[in-house]
Short mmCIF file of C-alpha atoms in Angstrom, two decimals:
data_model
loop_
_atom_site.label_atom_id
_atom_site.label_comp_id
_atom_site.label_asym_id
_atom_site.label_seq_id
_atom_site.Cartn_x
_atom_site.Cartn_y
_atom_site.Cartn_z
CA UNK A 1 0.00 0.00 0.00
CA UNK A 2 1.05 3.32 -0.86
CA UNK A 3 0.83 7.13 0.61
CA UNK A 4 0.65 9.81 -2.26
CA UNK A 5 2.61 12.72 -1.05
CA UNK A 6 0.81 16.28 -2.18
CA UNK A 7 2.27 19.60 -2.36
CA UNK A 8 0.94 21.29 0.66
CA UNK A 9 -1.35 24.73 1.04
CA UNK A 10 1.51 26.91 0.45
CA UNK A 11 -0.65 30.73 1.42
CA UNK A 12 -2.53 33.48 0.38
CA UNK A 13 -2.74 33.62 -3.35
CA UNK A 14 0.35 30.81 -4.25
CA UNK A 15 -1.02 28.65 -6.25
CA UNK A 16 2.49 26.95 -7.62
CA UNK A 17 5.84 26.03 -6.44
CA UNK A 18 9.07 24.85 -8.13
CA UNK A 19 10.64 21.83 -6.64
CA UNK A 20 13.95 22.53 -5.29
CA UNK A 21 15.41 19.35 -3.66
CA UNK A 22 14.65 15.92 -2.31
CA UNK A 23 15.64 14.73 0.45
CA UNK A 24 15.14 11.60 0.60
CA UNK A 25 16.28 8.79 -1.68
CA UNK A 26 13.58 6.32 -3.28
CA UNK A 27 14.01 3.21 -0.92
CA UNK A 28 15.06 5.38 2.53
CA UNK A 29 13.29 5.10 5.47
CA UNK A 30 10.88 7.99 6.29
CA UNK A 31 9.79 8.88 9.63
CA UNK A 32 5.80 10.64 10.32
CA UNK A 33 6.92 14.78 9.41
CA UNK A 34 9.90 14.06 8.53
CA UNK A 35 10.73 16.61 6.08
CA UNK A 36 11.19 14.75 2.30
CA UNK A 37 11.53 17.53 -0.42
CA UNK A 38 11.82 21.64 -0.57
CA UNK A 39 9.37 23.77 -2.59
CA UNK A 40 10.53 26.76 -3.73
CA UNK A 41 8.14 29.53 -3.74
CA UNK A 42 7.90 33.33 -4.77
CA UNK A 43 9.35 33.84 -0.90
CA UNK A 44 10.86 31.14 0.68
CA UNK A 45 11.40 27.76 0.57
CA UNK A 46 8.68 25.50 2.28
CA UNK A 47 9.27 21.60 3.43
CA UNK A 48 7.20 18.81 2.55
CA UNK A 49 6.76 16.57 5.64
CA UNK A 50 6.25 13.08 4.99
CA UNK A 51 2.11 12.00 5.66
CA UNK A 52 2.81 8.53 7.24
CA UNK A 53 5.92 6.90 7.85
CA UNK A 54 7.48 4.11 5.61
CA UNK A 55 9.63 3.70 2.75
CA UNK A 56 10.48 6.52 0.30
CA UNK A 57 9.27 5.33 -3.33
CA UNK A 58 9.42 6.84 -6.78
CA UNK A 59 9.44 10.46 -7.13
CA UNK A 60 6.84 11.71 -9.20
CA UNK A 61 8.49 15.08 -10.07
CA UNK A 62 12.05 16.00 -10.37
CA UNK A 63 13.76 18.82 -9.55
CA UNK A 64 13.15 22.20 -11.18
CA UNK A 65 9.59 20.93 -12.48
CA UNK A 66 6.74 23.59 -11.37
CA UNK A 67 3.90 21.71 -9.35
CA UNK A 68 0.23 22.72 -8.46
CA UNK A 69 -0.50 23.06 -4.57
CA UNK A 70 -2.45 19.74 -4.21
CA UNK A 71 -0.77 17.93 -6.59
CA UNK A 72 1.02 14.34 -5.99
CA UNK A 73 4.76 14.73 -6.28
CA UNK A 74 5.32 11.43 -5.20
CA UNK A 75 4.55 8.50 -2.84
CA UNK A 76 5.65 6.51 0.51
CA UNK A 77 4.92 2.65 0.32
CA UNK A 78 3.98 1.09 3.50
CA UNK A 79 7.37 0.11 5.75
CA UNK A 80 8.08 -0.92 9.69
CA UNK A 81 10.50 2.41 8.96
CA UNK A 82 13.33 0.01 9.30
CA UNK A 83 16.29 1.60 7.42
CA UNK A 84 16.35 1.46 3.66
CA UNK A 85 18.63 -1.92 3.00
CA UNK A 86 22.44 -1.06 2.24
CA UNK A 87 23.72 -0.97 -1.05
CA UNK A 88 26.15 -3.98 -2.46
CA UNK A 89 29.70 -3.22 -0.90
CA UNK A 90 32.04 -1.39 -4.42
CA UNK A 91 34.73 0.58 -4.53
CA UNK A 92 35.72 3.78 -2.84
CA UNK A 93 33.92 6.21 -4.95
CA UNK A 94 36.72 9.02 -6.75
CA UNK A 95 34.89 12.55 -5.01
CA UNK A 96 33.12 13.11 -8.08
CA UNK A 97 31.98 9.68 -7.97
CA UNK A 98 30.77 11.00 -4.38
CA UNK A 99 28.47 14.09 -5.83
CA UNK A 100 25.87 11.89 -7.12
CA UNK A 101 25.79 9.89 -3.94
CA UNK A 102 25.31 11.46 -0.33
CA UNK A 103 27.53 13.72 2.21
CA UNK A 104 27.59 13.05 5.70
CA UNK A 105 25.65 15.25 7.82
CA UNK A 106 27.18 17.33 10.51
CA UNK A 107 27.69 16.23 13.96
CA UNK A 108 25.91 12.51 13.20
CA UNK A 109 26.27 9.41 11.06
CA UNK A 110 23.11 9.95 8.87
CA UNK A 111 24.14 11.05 5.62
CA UNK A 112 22.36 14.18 3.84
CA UNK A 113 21.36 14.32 -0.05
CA UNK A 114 23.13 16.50 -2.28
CA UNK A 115 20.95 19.10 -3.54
CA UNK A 116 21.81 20.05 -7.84
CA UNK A 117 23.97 22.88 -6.98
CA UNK A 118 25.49 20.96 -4.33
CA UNK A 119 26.42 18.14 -6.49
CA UNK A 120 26.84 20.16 -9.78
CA UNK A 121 29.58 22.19 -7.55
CA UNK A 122 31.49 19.32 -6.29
CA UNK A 123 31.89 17.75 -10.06
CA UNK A 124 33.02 21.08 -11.03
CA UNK A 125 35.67 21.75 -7.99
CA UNK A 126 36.92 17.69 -7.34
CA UNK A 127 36.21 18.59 -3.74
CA UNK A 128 35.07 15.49 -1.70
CA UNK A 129 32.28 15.95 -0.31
CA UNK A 130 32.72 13.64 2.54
CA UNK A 131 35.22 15.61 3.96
CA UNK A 132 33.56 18.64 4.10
CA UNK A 133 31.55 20.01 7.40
CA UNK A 134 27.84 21.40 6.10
CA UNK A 135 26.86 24.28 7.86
CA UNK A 136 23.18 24.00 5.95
CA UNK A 137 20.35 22.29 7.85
CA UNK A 138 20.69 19.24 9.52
CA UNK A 139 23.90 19.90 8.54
CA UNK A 140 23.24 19.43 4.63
CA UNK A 141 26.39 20.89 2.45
CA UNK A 142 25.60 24.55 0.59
CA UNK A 143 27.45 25.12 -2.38
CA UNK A 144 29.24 27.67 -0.25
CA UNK A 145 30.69 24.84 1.90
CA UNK A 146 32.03 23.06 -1.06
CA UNK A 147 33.81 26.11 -2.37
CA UNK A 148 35.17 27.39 0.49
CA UNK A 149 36.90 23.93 0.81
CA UNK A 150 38.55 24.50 -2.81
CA UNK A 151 39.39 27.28 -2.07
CA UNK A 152 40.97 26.67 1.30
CA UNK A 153 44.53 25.85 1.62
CA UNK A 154 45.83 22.38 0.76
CA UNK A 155 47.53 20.31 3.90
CA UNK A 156 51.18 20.63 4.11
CA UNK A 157 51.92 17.02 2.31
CA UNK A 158 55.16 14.99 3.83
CA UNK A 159 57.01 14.91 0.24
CA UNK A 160 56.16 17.45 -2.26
CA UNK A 161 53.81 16.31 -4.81
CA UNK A 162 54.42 16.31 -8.61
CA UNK A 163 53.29 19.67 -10.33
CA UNK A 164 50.57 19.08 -12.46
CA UNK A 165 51.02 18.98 -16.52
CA UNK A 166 50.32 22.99 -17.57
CA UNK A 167 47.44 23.52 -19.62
CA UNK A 168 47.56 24.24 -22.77
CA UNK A 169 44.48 25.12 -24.49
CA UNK A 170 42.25 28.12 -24.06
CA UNK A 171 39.47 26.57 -23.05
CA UNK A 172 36.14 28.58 -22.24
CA UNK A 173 33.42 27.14 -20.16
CA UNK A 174 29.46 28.53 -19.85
CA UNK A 175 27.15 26.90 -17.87
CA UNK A 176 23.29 28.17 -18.15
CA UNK A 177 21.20 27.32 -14.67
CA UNK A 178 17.65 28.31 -14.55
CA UNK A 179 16.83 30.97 -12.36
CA UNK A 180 14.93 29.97 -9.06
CA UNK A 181 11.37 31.28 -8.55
CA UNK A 182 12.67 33.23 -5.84
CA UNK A 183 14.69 35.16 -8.08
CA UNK A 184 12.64 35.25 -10.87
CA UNK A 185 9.88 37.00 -8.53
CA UNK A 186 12.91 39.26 -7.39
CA UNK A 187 13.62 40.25 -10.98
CA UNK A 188 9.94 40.97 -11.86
CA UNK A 189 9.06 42.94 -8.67
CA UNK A 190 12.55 45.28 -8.89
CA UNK A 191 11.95 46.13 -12.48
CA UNK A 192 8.26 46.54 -11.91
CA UNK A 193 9.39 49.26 -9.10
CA UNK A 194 11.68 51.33 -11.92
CA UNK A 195 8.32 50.85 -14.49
CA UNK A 196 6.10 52.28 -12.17
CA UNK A 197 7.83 54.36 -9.49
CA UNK A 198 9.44 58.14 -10.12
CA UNK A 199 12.26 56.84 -8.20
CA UNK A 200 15.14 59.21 -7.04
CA UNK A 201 17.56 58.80 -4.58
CA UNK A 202 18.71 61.34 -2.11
CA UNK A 203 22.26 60.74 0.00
CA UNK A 204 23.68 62.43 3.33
CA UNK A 205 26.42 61.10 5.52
CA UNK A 206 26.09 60.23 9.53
CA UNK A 207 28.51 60.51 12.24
CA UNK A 208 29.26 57.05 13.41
CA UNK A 209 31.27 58.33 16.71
CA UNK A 210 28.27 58.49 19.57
CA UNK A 211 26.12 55.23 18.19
CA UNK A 212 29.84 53.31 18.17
CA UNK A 213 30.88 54.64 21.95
CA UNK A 214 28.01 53.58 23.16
CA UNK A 215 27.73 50.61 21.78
CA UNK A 216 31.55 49.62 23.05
CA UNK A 217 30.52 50.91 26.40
CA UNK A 218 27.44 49.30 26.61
CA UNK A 219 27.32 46.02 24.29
CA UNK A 220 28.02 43.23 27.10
CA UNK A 221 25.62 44.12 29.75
CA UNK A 222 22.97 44.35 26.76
CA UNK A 223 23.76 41.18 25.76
CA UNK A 224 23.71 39.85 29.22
CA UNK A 225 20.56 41.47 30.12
CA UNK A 226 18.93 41.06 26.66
CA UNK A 227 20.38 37.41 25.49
CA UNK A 228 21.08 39.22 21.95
CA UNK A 229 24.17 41.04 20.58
CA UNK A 230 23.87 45.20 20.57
CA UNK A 231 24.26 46.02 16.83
CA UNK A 232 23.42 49.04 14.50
CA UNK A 233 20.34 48.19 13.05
CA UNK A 234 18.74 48.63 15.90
CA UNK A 235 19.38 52.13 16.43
CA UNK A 236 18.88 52.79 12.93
CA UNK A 237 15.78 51.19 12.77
CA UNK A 238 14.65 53.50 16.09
CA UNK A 239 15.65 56.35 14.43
CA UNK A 240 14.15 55.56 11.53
CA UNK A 241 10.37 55.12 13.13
CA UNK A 242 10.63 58.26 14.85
CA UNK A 243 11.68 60.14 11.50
CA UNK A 244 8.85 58.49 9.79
CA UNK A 245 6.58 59.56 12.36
CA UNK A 246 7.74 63.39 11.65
CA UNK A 247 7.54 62.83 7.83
CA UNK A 248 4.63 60.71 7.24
CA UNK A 249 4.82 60.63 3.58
CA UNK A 250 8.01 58.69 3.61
CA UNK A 251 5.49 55.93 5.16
CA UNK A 252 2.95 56.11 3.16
CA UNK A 253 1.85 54.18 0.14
CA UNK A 254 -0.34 54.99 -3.51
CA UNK A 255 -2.98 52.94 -4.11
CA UNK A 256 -4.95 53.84 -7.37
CA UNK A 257 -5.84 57.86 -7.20
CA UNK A 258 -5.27 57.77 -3.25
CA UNK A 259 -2.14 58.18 -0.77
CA UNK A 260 -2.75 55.55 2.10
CA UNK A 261 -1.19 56.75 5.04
CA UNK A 262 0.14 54.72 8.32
CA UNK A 263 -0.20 54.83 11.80
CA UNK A 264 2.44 52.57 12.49
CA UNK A 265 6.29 51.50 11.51
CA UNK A 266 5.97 47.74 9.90
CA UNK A 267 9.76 48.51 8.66
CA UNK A 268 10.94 45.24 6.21
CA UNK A 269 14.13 44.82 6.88
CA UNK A 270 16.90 42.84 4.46
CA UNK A 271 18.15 39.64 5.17
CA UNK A 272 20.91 37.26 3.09
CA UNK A 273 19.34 33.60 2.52
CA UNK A 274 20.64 30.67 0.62
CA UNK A 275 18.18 31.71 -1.98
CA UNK A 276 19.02 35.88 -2.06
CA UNK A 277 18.10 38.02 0.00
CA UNK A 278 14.72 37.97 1.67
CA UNK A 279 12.74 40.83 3.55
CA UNK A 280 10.93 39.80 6.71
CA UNK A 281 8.81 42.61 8.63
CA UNK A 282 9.32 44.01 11.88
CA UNK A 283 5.69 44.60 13.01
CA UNK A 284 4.88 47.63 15.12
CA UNK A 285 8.48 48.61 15.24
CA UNK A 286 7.56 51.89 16.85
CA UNK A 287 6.80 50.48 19.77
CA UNK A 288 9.61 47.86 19.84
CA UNK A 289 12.43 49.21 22.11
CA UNK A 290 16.09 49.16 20.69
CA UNK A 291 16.96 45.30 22.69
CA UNK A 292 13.61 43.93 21.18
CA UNK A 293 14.14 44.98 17.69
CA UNK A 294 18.05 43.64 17.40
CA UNK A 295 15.41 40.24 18.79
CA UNK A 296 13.52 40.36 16.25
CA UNK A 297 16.16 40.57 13.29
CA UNK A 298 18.55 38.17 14.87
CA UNK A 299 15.43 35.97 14.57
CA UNK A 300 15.08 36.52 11.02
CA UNK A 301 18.65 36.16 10.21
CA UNK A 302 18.54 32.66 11.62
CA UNK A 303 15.21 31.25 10.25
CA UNK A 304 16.49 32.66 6.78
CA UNK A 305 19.58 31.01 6.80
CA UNK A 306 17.65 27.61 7.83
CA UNK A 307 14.98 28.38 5.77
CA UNK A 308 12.20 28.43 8.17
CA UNK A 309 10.47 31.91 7.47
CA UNK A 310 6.77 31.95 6.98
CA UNK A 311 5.57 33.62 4.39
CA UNK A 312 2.96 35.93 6.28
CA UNK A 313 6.26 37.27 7.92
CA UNK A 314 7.24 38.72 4.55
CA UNK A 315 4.04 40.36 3.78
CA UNK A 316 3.06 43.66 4.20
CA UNK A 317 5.28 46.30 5.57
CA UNK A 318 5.47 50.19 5.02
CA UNK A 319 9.43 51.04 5.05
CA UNK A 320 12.64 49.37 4.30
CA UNK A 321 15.85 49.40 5.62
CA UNK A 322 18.76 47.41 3.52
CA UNK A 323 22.34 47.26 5.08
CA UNK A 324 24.34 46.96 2.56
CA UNK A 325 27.40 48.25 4.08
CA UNK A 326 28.03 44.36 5.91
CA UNK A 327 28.98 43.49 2.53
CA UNK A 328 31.27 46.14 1.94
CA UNK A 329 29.04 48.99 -0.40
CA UNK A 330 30.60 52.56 0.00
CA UNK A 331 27.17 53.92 -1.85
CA UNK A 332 24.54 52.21 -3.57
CA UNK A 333 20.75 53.71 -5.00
CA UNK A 334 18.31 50.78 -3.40
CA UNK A 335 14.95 50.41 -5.48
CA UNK A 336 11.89 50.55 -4.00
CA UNK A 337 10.20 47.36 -2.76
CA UNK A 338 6.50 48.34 -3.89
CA UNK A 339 4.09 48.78 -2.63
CA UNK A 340 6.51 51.44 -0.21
CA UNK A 341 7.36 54.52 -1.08
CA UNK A 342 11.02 54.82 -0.04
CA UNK A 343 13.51 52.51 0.72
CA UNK A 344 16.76 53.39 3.12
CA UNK A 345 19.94 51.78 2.46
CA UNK A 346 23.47 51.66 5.11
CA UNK A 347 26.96 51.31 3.98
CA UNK A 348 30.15 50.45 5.02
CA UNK A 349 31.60 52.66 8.30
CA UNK A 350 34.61 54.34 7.20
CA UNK A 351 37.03 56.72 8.70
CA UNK A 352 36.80 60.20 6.76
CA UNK A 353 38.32 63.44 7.59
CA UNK A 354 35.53 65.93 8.12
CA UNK A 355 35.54 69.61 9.79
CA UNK A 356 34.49 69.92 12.66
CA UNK A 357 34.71 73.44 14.83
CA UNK A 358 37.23 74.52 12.45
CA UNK A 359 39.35 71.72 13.00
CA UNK A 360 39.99 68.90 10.06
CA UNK A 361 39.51 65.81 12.52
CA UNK A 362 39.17 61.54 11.59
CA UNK A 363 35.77 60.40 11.85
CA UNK A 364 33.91 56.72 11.21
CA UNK A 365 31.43 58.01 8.56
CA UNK A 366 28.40 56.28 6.79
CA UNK A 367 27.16 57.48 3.88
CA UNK A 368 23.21 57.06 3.95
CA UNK A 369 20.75 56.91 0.58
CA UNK A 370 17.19 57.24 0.81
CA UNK A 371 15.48 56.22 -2.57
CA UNK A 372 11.54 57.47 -3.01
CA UNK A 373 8.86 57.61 -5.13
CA UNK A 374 8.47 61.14 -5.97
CA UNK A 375 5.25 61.04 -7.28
CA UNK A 376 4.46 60.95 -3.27
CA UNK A 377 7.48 62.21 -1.65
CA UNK A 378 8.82 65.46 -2.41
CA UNK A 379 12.96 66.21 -2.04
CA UNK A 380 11.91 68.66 1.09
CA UNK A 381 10.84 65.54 2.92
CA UNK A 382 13.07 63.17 1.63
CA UNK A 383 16.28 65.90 2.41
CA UNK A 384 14.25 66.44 6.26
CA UNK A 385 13.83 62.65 6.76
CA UNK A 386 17.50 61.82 6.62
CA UNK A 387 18.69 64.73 8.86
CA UNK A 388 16.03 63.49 11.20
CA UNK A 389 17.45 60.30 10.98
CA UNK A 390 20.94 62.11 11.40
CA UNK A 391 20.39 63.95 14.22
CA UNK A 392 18.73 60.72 16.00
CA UNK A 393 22.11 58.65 15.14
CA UNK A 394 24.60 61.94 15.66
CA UNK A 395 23.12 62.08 19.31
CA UNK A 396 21.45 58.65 20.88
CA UNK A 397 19.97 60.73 23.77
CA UNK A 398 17.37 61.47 21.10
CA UNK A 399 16.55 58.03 20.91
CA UNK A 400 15.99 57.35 24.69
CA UNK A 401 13.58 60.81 25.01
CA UNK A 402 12.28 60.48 21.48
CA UNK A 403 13.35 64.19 20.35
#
């Protein structure tokens, strides 16, 4: 007897999925909810738990095909859940023997499937995949594990090896990978946003010195009082509610003929995922203080990485904030994530010379960029936003009294 295995209700208005990865083999054993396969959505990535324990069968889909929420991707024949019988003892696989076969998980015995980039990496790179530590889920290998182990520095052998034969040819690779549905929907929405917004972007600079004292002086009895680390975004993300609050416009939204304006801060804030980068909402962040909201995105960060974010997390929200500066950007123009209006983006901290009281002193300065629709949002209150935010960052106490 068999269990069909159907794409589950994946939320409001998705009606398809791409799948990205099994993870089980036809013939392993599969526990009640055990997770067996990844959809990829227009969000995140969603897990299929298994309906009934047993024995994996025959996939009915393979990866990369697009299936219908309800549909049957595959099925689970009836099992004790006894582990899938071993394969016939061979020969020490070469590591790109390996790819097509399994990794071992981190920190335990049971092996992991490789997902297509996964394996598609490791036959590119030679890279065995069994000695490699996955830092995915469940310890699963990224594609980032496997490079970072070509690229990481060969042990120092006991007699020096032969140099390998130079090349001698030219050659020229390509490879063509379809684009995931994540970052198809990324694609569409960002070029949507330059088709339909009047977007301009408007840049000032902020004095790093106060937010970065304070910080030093007061990161490790915040983190022993609050359980999380003291960062930036949290102040920024303060500051940032309190300027929207001045300038209301920034916050606001078009919808048809009519300006819809909020009462309240959802502010979406950026996160890096295996997939891209993903922007979960900080609800009512106007009323969060500075420890709760540094909760809330070290929350996100996490479930992103794992791939655990719900997709009503990602909905809504009336500002962003994108950091790009953790990745090195001196200056970038963000787009718009519509249906917003403006979108603020961080760089890199870097020490300038500036003037200040006459004097040319060293100072760690961020250059900030605040790109809105100007068919809402007129330069006035884009230029008084970011010296609102400014002033807030320039001086903390503002933050504390709300000034």
């Amino acid at each position: 007897m068999s269990t069909e295995i159907k794409v589950p209700v994946l939320g409001e208005s998705i009606t398809e999925a791409t799948l990205g990865e099994w993870l089980k083999k036809p013939g392993e054993a599969v526990a009640a909810d055990e997770p067996i396969a990844s959809l990829e959505t227009d969000k995140v990535s969603v897990e299929v738990p298994a309906p009934v324990a047993g024995v994996m069968g025959e996939y009915g889909v393979q990866v990369g095909d697009t299936v219908a929420v309800g549909a049957t991707i595959g099925v689970i024949e009836a099992g004790d859940g006894a582990a899938a019988k071993p394969a016939p003892a061979a020969a020490a696989p070469a590591p790109a023997e390996a790819a097509g076969q399994q990794a071992p998980a981190s920190g335990g015995d049971t092996p992991a499937a490789l997902s297509p980039s996964v394996r598609r990496a490791v036959l590119e790179t030679g890279v065995d995949p069994a000695t490699i530590k996955g830092t995915g889920k469940d310890g699963r290998l990224t594609k980032d594990d496997v490079l970072a182990a070509k690229s990481a520095p060969a042990p120092q052998a006991s007699a020096p090896a032969a140099a390998p034969a130079p090349t001698t040819g030219g050659e020229r690779r390509e490879e063509r990978v379809k684009m995931t549905r994540l970052r198809q929907t990324i694609a569409k929405r960002l070029k949507e946003a330059q088709n339909t917004a009047a977007m301009l972007t408007t840049f000032n600079d902020v004095d790093m010195t106060a937010v970065i004292e304070a910080r030093a002086k007061y990161k490790d009895l915040f983190e022993k009082k609050h359980g999380v680390r003291l960062g930036f975004m949290g102040f920024f993300v303060k500051a940032a509610t309190m300027a929207l609050k001045d300038i209301p416009a920034v916050n606001a939204s078009i919808e048809g003929d009519e300006i819809v304006y909020h009462d309240y801060a959802d502010i979406s804030v950026a996160v890096s995922s295996p997939g891209g980068l993903v922007v979960p909402v900080i609800r009512d962040a106007q009323d969060l203080s500075v420890a709760g909201i540094e909760k809330t995105i070290g929350d996100f960060g996490k479930r992103a990485k794992d791939g655990t974010l719900k997709m009503d997390e990602m909905k809504g929200g009336t500002f962003t904030i994108s950091n790009g500066g953790v990745f090195g950007s001196l200056m970038s123009t963000p787009i718009i994530n519509p249906p917003q209006s403006a979108v603020l983006g961080l760089h890199r901290i870097e020490d300038r010379p500036v003037v200040r009281d006459g004097q040319v002193v060293v100072r760690p300065m961020m250059y900030l960029a605040l790109s809105y629709d100007h068919r809402l949002i007129d330069g006035r209150e884009a230029v008084t936003f970011l010296v609102a935010l400014k002033n807030a960052i320039e001086d903390p106490t503002r933050i504390l009294i709300d000034l």
